[in-house]
Amino acid sequence: MGSNPTPSAMSVDADAEDLHDPMLLALAEARAALEHHDVPVGAVVLHEGRVIASRHNEREVTHDPSAHAEILAMRDAAAVLGQWRLDDCTLYVTLEPCAMCAGAAVNARLGRLVYGADDPKAGAVTSHFGLLDGAVLNHRVEVIRGIGADEAAELLRSFFRERRSGNPR
Ligand SMILES: [Zn+2]
């Protein structure tokens, strides 16, 4: 993990490893949601390369319709930073955010979103609405998608497969 001895001139685009490590954390969070029968989605917020929030979906366990992983993680991150603006932050989430979470990301002035699997049903970033492209809502969020997508999608598929096969919930 040592520091890079030669600071690169092109520092904007993070390399692949930089994106995958936080996504592994988000995937671990997603698996933790299974312990209370919540849909396995996990989210992590990074600020200046440091993880400042790490949460998973808690809708079932808290009976809170807004308790998506992204909302909880952004709340924690804002509390850590002592400000609602998350423009220096990157939100990692295993699944494409819904309209509520994409809206919250705009309201937080989020700097960057990295997500795993597309959500063709409810995704509001790429699949529908394009809420983060700045055209409708007046803030554009840089978006990188497809990181850890296979594992994120498989977690969801097996969750719903098990639920259909008669397990409680
Ligand atoms: Zn959501």
mmCIF file with all atom_site columns, C-alpha atoms and ligand atoms in Angstrom:
data_model
loop_
_atom_site.group_PDB
_atom_site.id
_atom_site.type_symbol
_atom_site.label_atom_id
_atom_site.label_alt_id
_atom_site.label_comp_id
_atom_site.label_asym_id
_atom_site.label_entity_id
_atom_site.label_seq_id
_atom_site.pdbx_PDB_ins_code
_atom_site.Cartn_x
_atom_site.Cartn_y
_atom_site.Cartn_z
_atom_site.occupancy
_atom_site.B_iso_or_equiv
_atom_site.pdbx_formal_charge
_atom_site.auth_seq_id
_atom_site.auth_comp_id
_atom_site.auth_asym_id
_atom_site.auth_atom_id
_atom_site.pdbx_PDB_model_num
ATOM   1   C  CA . MET A 1 1   ? 0.000   0.000   0.000   1.00 0.00 ? 1   MET A CA 1
ATOM   2   C  CA . GLY A 1 2   ? 3.065   2.316   0.134   1.00 0.00 ? 2   GLY A CA 1
ATOM   3   C  CA . SER A 1 3   ? 2.907   5.818   -1.255  1.00 0.00 ? 3   SER A CA 1
ATOM   4   C  CA . ASN A 1 4   ? 3.755   6.446   -4.844  1.00 0.00 ? 4   ASN A CA 1
ATOM   5   C  CA . PRO A 1 5   ? 7.301   7.866   -5.011  1.00 0.00 ? 5   PRO A CA 1
ATOM   6   C  CA . THR A 1 6   ? 6.745   9.602   -8.336  1.00 0.00 ? 6   THR A CA 1
ATOM   7   C  CA . PRO A 1 7   ? 3.579   11.681  -8.307  1.00 0.00 ? 7   PRO A CA 1
ATOM   8   C  CA . SER A 1 8   ? 1.918   11.253  -11.644 1.00 0.00 ? 8   SER A CA 1
ATOM   9   C  CA . ALA A 1 9   ? 1.053   14.244  -13.764 1.00 0.00 ? 9   ALA A CA 1
ATOM   10  C  CA . MET A 1 10  ? -2.252  12.674  -14.784 1.00 0.00 ? 10  MET A CA 1
ATOM   11  C  CA . SER A 1 11  ? -3.845  12.209  -11.416 1.00 0.00 ? 11  SER A CA 1
ATOM   12  C  CA . VAL A 1 12  ? -7.503  12.462  -12.317 1.00 0.00 ? 12  VAL A CA 1
ATOM   13  C  CA . ASP A 1 13  ? -8.430  8.994   -13.456 1.00 0.00 ? 13  ASP A CA 1
ATOM   14  C  CA . ALA A 1 14  ? -7.987  6.416   -10.754 1.00 0.00 ? 14  ALA A CA 1
ATOM   15  C  CA . ASP A 1 15  ? -6.462  3.124   -11.774 1.00 0.00 ? 15  ASP A CA 1
ATOM   16  C  CA . ALA A 1 16  ? -8.383  -0.125  -11.675 1.00 0.00 ? 16  ALA A CA 1
ATOM   17  C  CA . GLU A 1 17  ? -7.068  -1.224  -8.290  1.00 0.00 ? 17  GLU A CA 1
ATOM   18  C  CA . ASP A 1 18  ? -8.147  2.045   -6.750  1.00 0.00 ? 18  ASP A CA 1
ATOM   19  C  CA . LEU A 1 19  ? -11.718 1.277   -7.833  1.00 0.00 ? 19  LEU A CA 1
ATOM   20  C  CA . HIS A 1 20  ? -11.791 -2.410  -7.003  1.00 0.00 ? 20  HIS A CA 1
ATOM   21  C  CA . ASP A 1 21  ? -10.628 -2.281  -3.379  1.00 0.00 ? 21  ASP A CA 1
ATOM   22  C  CA . PRO A 1 22  ? -13.498 -0.086  -2.139  1.00 0.00 ? 22  PRO A CA 1
ATOM   23  C  CA . MET A 1 23  ? -15.934 -2.138  -4.218  1.00 0.00 ? 23  MET A CA 1
ATOM   24  C  CA . LEU A 1 24  ? -14.776 -5.283  -2.397  1.00 0.00 ? 24  LEU A CA 1
ATOM   25  C  CA . LEU A 1 25  ? -15.760 -3.533  0.834   1.00 0.00 ? 25  LEU A CA 1
ATOM   26  C  CA . ALA A 1 26  ? -19.128 -2.596  -0.636  1.00 0.00 ? 26  ALA A CA 1
ATOM   27  C  CA . LEU A 1 27  ? -19.678 -6.218  -1.687  1.00 0.00 ? 27  LEU A CA 1
ATOM   28  C  CA . ALA A 1 28  ? -18.877 -7.368  1.869   1.00 0.00 ? 28  ALA A CA 1
ATOM   29  C  CA . GLU A 1 29  ? -21.479 -4.879  3.104   1.00 0.00 ? 29  GLU A CA 1
ATOM   30  C  CA . ALA A 1 30  ? -23.984 -6.282  0.616   1.00 0.00 ? 30  ALA A CA 1
ATOM   31  C  CA . ARG A 1 31  ? -23.448 -9.774  2.019   1.00 0.00 ? 31  ARG A CA 1
ATOM   32  C  CA . ALA A 1 32  ? -24.017 -8.436  5.558   1.00 0.00 ? 32  ALA A CA 1
ATOM   33  C  CA . ALA A 1 33  ? -27.526 -7.341  4.519   1.00 0.00 ? 33  ALA A CA 1
ATOM   34  C  CA . LEU A 1 34  ? -28.399 -11.015 4.010   1.00 0.00 ? 34  LEU A CA 1
ATOM   35  C  CA . GLU A 1 35  ? -28.126 -11.594 7.760   1.00 0.00 ? 35  GLU A CA 1
ATOM   36  C  CA . HIS A 1 36  ? -31.396 -9.723  8.241   1.00 0.00 ? 36  HIS A CA 1
ATOM   37  C  CA . HIS A 1 37  ? -33.068 -10.764 4.971   1.00 0.00 ? 37  HIS A CA 1
ATOM   38  C  CA . ASP A 1 38  ? -32.516 -7.425  3.279   1.00 0.00 ? 38  ASP A CA 1
ATOM   39  C  CA . VAL A 1 39  ? -31.823 -7.165  -0.439  1.00 0.00 ? 39  VAL A CA 1
ATOM   40  C  CA . PRO A 1 40  ? -28.014 -7.429  -0.668  1.00 0.00 ? 40  PRO A CA 1
ATOM   41  C  CA . VAL A 1 41  ? -26.773 -3.982  -1.653  1.00 0.00 ? 41  VAL A CA 1
ATOM   42  C  CA . GLY A 1 42  ? -23.737 -2.349  -0.059  1.00 0.00 ? 42  GLY A CA 1
ATOM   43  C  CA . ALA A 1 43  ? -22.227 1.136   -0.256  1.00 0.00 ? 43  ALA A CA 1
ATOM   44  C  CA . VAL A 1 44  ? -18.965 2.767   0.782   1.00 0.00 ? 44  VAL A CA 1
ATOM   45  C  CA . VAL A 1 45  ? -17.916 6.433   0.727   1.00 0.00 ? 45  VAL A CA 1
ATOM   46  C  CA . LEU A 1 46  ? -14.301 7.440   0.155   1.00 0.00 ? 46  LEU A CA 1
ATOM   47  C  CA . HIS A 1 47  ? -12.885 10.853  0.982   1.00 0.00 ? 47  HIS A CA 1
ATOM   48  C  CA . GLU A 1 48  ? -9.296  11.608  -0.035  1.00 0.00 ? 48  GLU A CA 1
ATOM   49  C  CA . GLY A 1 49  ? -8.630  7.897   -0.401  1.00 0.00 ? 49  GLY A CA 1
ATOM   50  C  CA . ARG A 1 50  ? -10.007 7.064   3.034   1.00 0.00 ? 50  ARG A CA 1
ATOM   51  C  CA . VAL A 1 51  ? -13.151 5.027   3.739   1.00 0.00 ? 51  VAL A CA 1
ATOM   52  C  CA . ILE A 1 52  ? -15.380 7.264   5.881   1.00 0.00 ? 52  ILE A CA 1
ATOM   53  C  CA . ALA A 1 53  ? -18.659 5.338   5.608   1.00 0.00 ? 53  ALA A CA 1
ATOM   54  C  CA . SER A 1 54  ? -19.656 1.759   4.922   1.00 0.00 ? 54  SER A CA 1
ATOM   55  C  CA . ARG A 1 55  ? -23.287 0.603   5.053   1.00 0.00 ? 55  ARG A CA 1
ATOM   56  C  CA . HIS A 1 56  ? -25.769 -1.853  3.620   1.00 0.00 ? 56  HIS A CA 1
ATOM   57  C  CA . ASN A 1 57  ? -29.457 -1.940  2.848   1.00 0.00 ? 57  ASN A CA 1
ATOM   58  C  CA . GLU A 1 58  ? -31.502 -1.953  6.097   1.00 0.00 ? 58  GLU A CA 1
ATOM   59  C  CA . ARG A 1 59  ? -35.015 -1.492  4.783   1.00 0.00 ? 59  ARG A CA 1
ATOM   60  C  CA . GLU A 1 60  ? -36.419 -4.723  6.219   1.00 0.00 ? 60  GLU A CA 1
ATOM   61  C  CA . VAL A 1 61  ? -34.602 -4.633  9.535   1.00 0.00 ? 61  VAL A CA 1
ATOM   62  C  CA . THR A 1 62  ? -35.466 -0.990  10.296  1.00 0.00 ? 62  THR A CA 1
ATOM   63  C  CA . HIS A 1 63  ? -38.849 -0.838  8.482   1.00 0.00 ? 63  HIS A CA 1
ATOM   64  C  CA . ASP A 1 64  ? -37.587 2.317   6.807   1.00 0.00 ? 64  ASP A CA 1
ATOM   65  C  CA . PRO A 1 65  ? -38.371 2.753   3.101   1.00 0.00 ? 65  PRO A CA 1
ATOM   66  C  CA . SER A 1 66  ? -35.460 5.190   2.751   1.00 0.00 ? 66  SER A CA 1
ATOM   67  C  CA . ALA A 1 67  ? -32.861 2.927   4.375   1.00 0.00 ? 67  ALA A CA 1
ATOM   68  C  CA . HIS A 1 68  ? -31.045 2.101   1.152   1.00 0.00 ? 68  HIS A CA 1
ATOM   69  C  CA . ALA A 1 69  ? -27.306 1.520   1.488   1.00 0.00 ? 69  ALA A CA 1
ATOM   70  C  CA . GLU A 1 70  ? -26.424 4.705   -0.415  1.00 0.00 ? 70  GLU A CA 1
ATOM   71  C  CA . ILE A 1 71  ? -28.614 6.968   1.742   1.00 0.00 ? 71  ILE A CA 1
ATOM   72  C  CA . LEU A 1 72  ? -27.204 5.514   4.962   1.00 0.00 ? 72  LEU A CA 1
ATOM   73  C  CA . ALA A 1 73  ? -23.615 5.750   3.716   1.00 0.00 ? 73  ALA A CA 1
ATOM   74  C  CA . MET A 1 74  ? -24.010 9.353   2.526   1.00 0.00 ? 74  MET A CA 1
ATOM   75  C  CA . ARG A 1 75  ? -25.555 10.309  5.891   1.00 0.00 ? 75  ARG A CA 1
ATOM   76  C  CA . ASP A 1 76  ? -22.644 8.744   7.750   1.00 0.00 ? 76  ASP A CA 1
ATOM   77  C  CA . ALA A 1 77  ? -20.128 10.425  5.451   1.00 0.00 ? 77  ALA A CA 1
ATOM   78  C  CA . ALA A 1 78  ? -21.713 13.848  5.947   1.00 0.00 ? 78  ALA A CA 1
ATOM   79  C  CA . ALA A 1 79  ? -21.666 13.329  9.721   1.00 0.00 ? 79  ALA A CA 1
ATOM   80  C  CA . VAL A 1 80  ? -17.975 12.374  9.614   1.00 0.00 ? 80  VAL A CA 1
ATOM   81  C  CA . LEU A 1 81  ? -17.092 15.427  7.514   1.00 0.00 ? 81  LEU A CA 1
ATOM   82  C  CA . GLY A 1 82  ? -19.389 17.764  9.447   1.00 0.00 ? 82  GLY A CA 1
ATOM   83  C  CA . GLN A 1 83  ? -20.955 19.050  6.243   1.00 0.00 ? 83  GLN A CA 1
ATOM   84  C  CA . TRP A 1 84  ? -23.689 17.964  3.846   1.00 0.00 ? 84  TRP A CA 1
ATOM   85  C  CA . ARG A 1 85  ? -21.578 18.592  0.746   1.00 0.00 ? 85  ARG A CA 1
ATOM   86  C  CA . LEU A 1 86  ? -19.889 15.451  -0.518  1.00 0.00 ? 86  LEU A CA 1
ATOM   87  C  CA . ASP A 1 87  ? -18.244 16.981  -3.575  1.00 0.00 ? 87  ASP A CA 1
ATOM   88  C  CA . ASP A 1 88  ? -14.827 15.587  -2.615  1.00 0.00 ? 88  ASP A CA 1
ATOM   89  C  CA . CYS A 1 89  ? -16.252 12.113  -2.096  1.00 0.00 ? 89  CYS A CA 1
ATOM   90  C  CA . THR A 1 90  ? -16.713 8.987   -4.175  1.00 0.00 ? 90  THR A CA 1
ATOM   91  C  CA . LEU A 1 91  ? -19.693 6.765   -3.462  1.00 0.00 ? 91  LEU A CA 1
ATOM   92  C  CA . TYR A 1 92  ? -19.198 3.094   -4.273  1.00 0.00 ? 92  TYR A CA 1
ATOM   93  C  CA . VAL A 1 93  ? -22.342 0.982   -4.469  1.00 0.00 ? 93  VAL A CA 1
ATOM   94  C  CA . THR A 1 94  ? -22.862 -2.555  -5.686  1.00 0.00 ? 94  THR A CA 1
ATOM   95  C  CA . LEU A 1 95  ? -26.048 -1.763  -7.645  1.00 0.00 ? 95  LEU A CA 1
ATOM   96  C  CA . GLU A 1 96  ? -27.083 1.153   -9.840  1.00 0.00 ? 96  GLU A CA 1
ATOM   97  C  CA . PRO A 1 97  ? -28.815 3.700   -7.569  1.00 0.00 ? 97  PRO A CA 1
ATOM   98  C  CA . CYS A 1 98  ? -32.577 4.216   -7.663  1.00 0.00 ? 98  CYS A CA 1
ATOM   99  C  CA . ALA A 1 99  ? -34.265 7.603   -8.167  1.00 0.00 ? 99  ALA A CA 1
ATOM   100 C  CA . MET A 1 100 ? -34.276 8.351   -4.435  1.00 0.00 ? 100 MET A CA 1
ATOM   101 C  CA . CYS A 1 101 ? -30.581 7.640   -3.993  1.00 0.00 ? 101 CYS A CA 1
ATOM   102 C  CA . ALA A 1 102 ? -29.548 9.375   -7.207  1.00 0.00 ? 102 ALA A CA 1
ATOM   103 C  CA . GLY A 1 103 ? -31.586 12.387  -6.045  1.00 0.00 ? 103 GLY A CA 1
ATOM   104 C  CA . ALA A 1 104 ? -29.819 12.325  -2.692  1.00 0.00 ? 104 ALA A CA 1
ATOM   105 C  CA . ALA A 1 105 ? -26.451 12.155  -4.476  1.00 0.00 ? 105 ALA A CA 1
ATOM   106 C  CA . VAL A 1 106 ? -27.339 15.301  -6.417  1.00 0.00 ? 106 VAL A CA 1
ATOM   107 C  CA . ASN A 1 107 ? -28.455 17.043  -3.235  1.00 0.00 ? 107 ASN A CA 1
ATOM   108 C  CA . ALA A 1 108 ? -25.157 16.070  -1.609  1.00 0.00 ? 108 ALA A CA 1
ATOM   109 C  CA . ARG A 1 109 ? -23.287 17.469  -4.652  1.00 0.00 ? 109 ARG A CA 1
ATOM   110 C  CA . LEU A 1 110 ? -21.543 14.118  -4.802  1.00 0.00 ? 110 LEU A CA 1
ATOM   111 C  CA . GLY A 1 111 ? -18.266 14.174  -6.707  1.00 0.00 ? 111 GLY A CA 1
ATOM   112 C  CA . ARG A 1 112 ? -18.186 10.707  -8.190  1.00 0.00 ? 112 ARG A CA 1
ATOM   113 C  CA . LEU A 1 113 ? -20.225 7.522   -8.269  1.00 0.00 ? 113 LEU A CA 1
ATOM   114 C  CA . VAL A 1 114 ? -18.803 4.064   -8.905  1.00 0.00 ? 114 VAL A CA 1
ATOM   115 C  CA . TYR A 1 115 ? -21.374 1.308   -9.156  1.00 0.00 ? 115 TYR A CA 1
ATOM   116 C  CA . GLY A 1 116 ? -21.414 -2.393  -9.933  1.00 0.00 ? 116 GLY A CA 1
ATOM   117 C  CA . ALA A 1 117 ? -24.414 -3.973  -11.616 1.00 0.00 ? 117 ALA A CA 1
ATOM   118 C  CA . ASP A 1 118 ? -26.964 -2.137  -13.720 1.00 0.00 ? 118 ASP A CA 1
ATOM   119 C  CA . ASP A 1 119 ? -30.532 -2.210  -12.385 1.00 0.00 ? 119 ASP A CA 1
ATOM   120 C  CA . PRO A 1 120 ? -32.743 -2.379  -15.474 1.00 0.00 ? 120 PRO A CA 1
ATOM   121 C  CA . LYS A 1 121 ? -35.892 -2.107  -13.330 1.00 0.00 ? 121 LYS A CA 1
ATOM   122 C  CA . ALA A 1 122 ? -35.208 0.759   -10.936 1.00 0.00 ? 122 ALA A CA 1
ATOM   123 C  CA . GLY A 1 123 ? -31.822 2.218   -11.850 1.00 0.00 ? 123 GLY A CA 1
ATOM   124 C  CA . ALA A 1 124 ? -31.980 5.990   -12.281 1.00 0.00 ? 124 ALA A CA 1
ATOM   125 C  CA . VAL A 1 125 ? -28.450 6.671   -13.515 1.00 0.00 ? 125 VAL A CA 1
ATOM   126 C  CA . THR A 1 126 ? -27.940 4.707   -16.716 1.00 0.00 ? 126 THR A CA 1
ATOM   127 C  CA . SER A 1 127 ? -31.021 2.483   -17.096 1.00 0.00 ? 127 SER A CA 1
ATOM   128 C  CA . HIS A 1 128 ? -33.614 5.258   -16.636 1.00 0.00 ? 128 HIS A CA 1
ATOM   129 C  CA . PHE A 1 129 ? -33.851 9.030   -16.133 1.00 0.00 ? 129 PHE A CA 1
ATOM   130 C  CA . GLY A 1 130 ? -30.120 9.810   -16.248 1.00 0.00 ? 130 GLY A CA 1
ATOM   131 C  CA . LEU A 1 131 ? -30.484 11.778  -13.016 1.00 0.00 ? 131 LEU A CA 1
ATOM   132 C  CA . LEU A 1 132 ? -26.740 12.256  -12.543 1.00 0.00 ? 132 LEU A CA 1
ATOM   133 C  CA . ASP A 1 133 ? -25.906 13.671  -15.972 1.00 0.00 ? 133 ASP A CA 1
ATOM   134 C  CA . GLY A 1 134 ? -26.780 17.235  -14.994 1.00 0.00 ? 134 GLY A CA 1
ATOM   135 C  CA . ALA A 1 135 ? -29.393 17.727  -17.725 1.00 0.00 ? 135 ALA A CA 1
ATOM   136 C  CA . VAL A 1 136 ? -32.478 17.771  -15.485 1.00 0.00 ? 136 VAL A CA 1
ATOM   137 C  CA . LEU A 1 137 ? -31.063 18.262  -12.006 1.00 0.00 ? 137 LEU A CA 1
ATOM   138 C  CA . ASN A 1 138 ? -28.443 20.951  -11.860 1.00 0.00 ? 138 ASN A CA 1
ATOM   139 C  CA . HIS A 1 139 ? -25.475 18.886  -10.754 1.00 0.00 ? 139 HIS A CA 1
ATOM   140 C  CA . ARG A 1 140 ? -23.432 16.423  -12.736 1.00 0.00 ? 140 ARG A CA 1
ATOM   141 C  CA . VAL A 1 141 ? -21.845 13.425  -11.049 1.00 0.00 ? 141 VAL A CA 1
ATOM   142 C  CA . GLU A 1 142 ? -18.988 11.568  -12.710 1.00 0.00 ? 142 GLU A CA 1
ATOM   143 C  CA . VAL A 1 143 ? -20.134 7.961   -13.105 1.00 0.00 ? 143 VAL A CA 1
ATOM   144 C  CA . ILE A 1 144 ? -18.109 4.764   -13.508 1.00 0.00 ? 144 ILE A CA 1
ATOM   145 C  CA . ARG A 1 145 ? -20.099 1.570   -13.824 1.00 0.00 ? 145 ARG A CA 1
ATOM   146 C  CA . GLY A 1 146 ? -19.501 -2.165  -14.042 1.00 0.00 ? 146 GLY A CA 1
ATOM   147 C  CA . ILE A 1 147 ? -16.935 -2.481  -11.231 1.00 0.00 ? 147 ILE A CA 1
ATOM   148 C  CA . GLY A 1 148 ? -17.572 -5.784  -9.424  1.00 0.00 ? 148 GLY A CA 1
ATOM   149 C  CA . ALA A 1 149 ? -20.771 -6.113  -11.424 1.00 0.00 ? 149 ALA A CA 1
ATOM   150 C  CA . ASP A 1 150 ? -20.757 -9.913  -11.773 1.00 0.00 ? 150 ASP A CA 1
ATOM   151 C  CA . GLU A 1 151 ? -20.472 -10.573 -8.065  1.00 0.00 ? 151 GLU A CA 1
ATOM   152 C  CA . ALA A 1 152 ? -23.022 -7.884  -7.204  1.00 0.00 ? 152 ALA A CA 1
ATOM   153 C  CA . ALA A 1 153 ? -25.521 -9.312  -9.681  1.00 0.00 ? 153 ALA A CA 1
ATOM   154 C  CA . GLU A 1 154 ? -24.965 -12.892 -8.519  1.00 0.00 ? 154 GLU A CA 1
ATOM   155 C  CA . LEU A 1 155 ? -25.616 -11.879 -4.891  1.00 0.00 ? 155 LEU A CA 1
ATOM   156 C  CA . LEU A 1 156 ? -28.943 -10.388 -5.952  1.00 0.00 ? 156 LEU A CA 1
ATOM   157 C  CA . ARG A 1 157 ? -29.876 -13.310 -8.208  1.00 0.00 ? 157 ARG A CA 1
ATOM   158 C  CA . SER A 1 158 ? -29.296 -15.906 -5.476  1.00 0.00 ? 158 SER A CA 1
ATOM   159 C  CA . PHE A 1 159 ? -31.145 -13.749 -2.934  1.00 0.00 ? 159 PHE A CA 1
ATOM   160 C  CA . PHE A 1 160 ? -34.261 -13.547 -5.081  1.00 0.00 ? 160 PHE A CA 1
ATOM   161 C  CA . ARG A 1 161 ? -33.963 -17.185 -6.157  1.00 0.00 ? 161 ARG A CA 1
ATOM   162 C  CA . GLU A 1 162 ? -33.940 -18.263 -2.514  1.00 0.00 ? 162 GLU A CA 1
ATOM   163 C  CA . ARG A 1 163 ? -36.810 -15.985 -1.642  1.00 0.00 ? 163 ARG A CA 1
ATOM   164 C  CA . ARG A 1 164 ? -38.933 -17.379 -4.497  1.00 0.00 ? 164 ARG A CA 1
ATOM   165 C  CA . SER A 1 165 ? -38.148 -20.927 -3.425  1.00 0.00 ? 165 SER A CA 1
ATOM   166 C  CA . GLY A 1 166 ? -40.204 -20.453 -0.280  1.00 0.00 ? 166 GLY A CA 1
ATOM   167 C  CA . ASN A 1 167 ? -37.786 -19.182 2.333   1.00 0.00 ? 167 ASN A CA 1
ATOM   168 C  CA . PRO A 1 168 ? -39.382 -16.682 4.738   1.00 0.00 ? 168 PRO A CA 1
ATOM   169 C  CA . ARG A 1 169 ? -39.703 -13.121 3.308   1.00 0.00 ? 169 ARG A CA 1
HETATM 170 ZN ZN . ZN  B 2 .   ? -31.915 3.625   -3.573  1.00 0.00 ? 1   ZN  B ZN 1
#
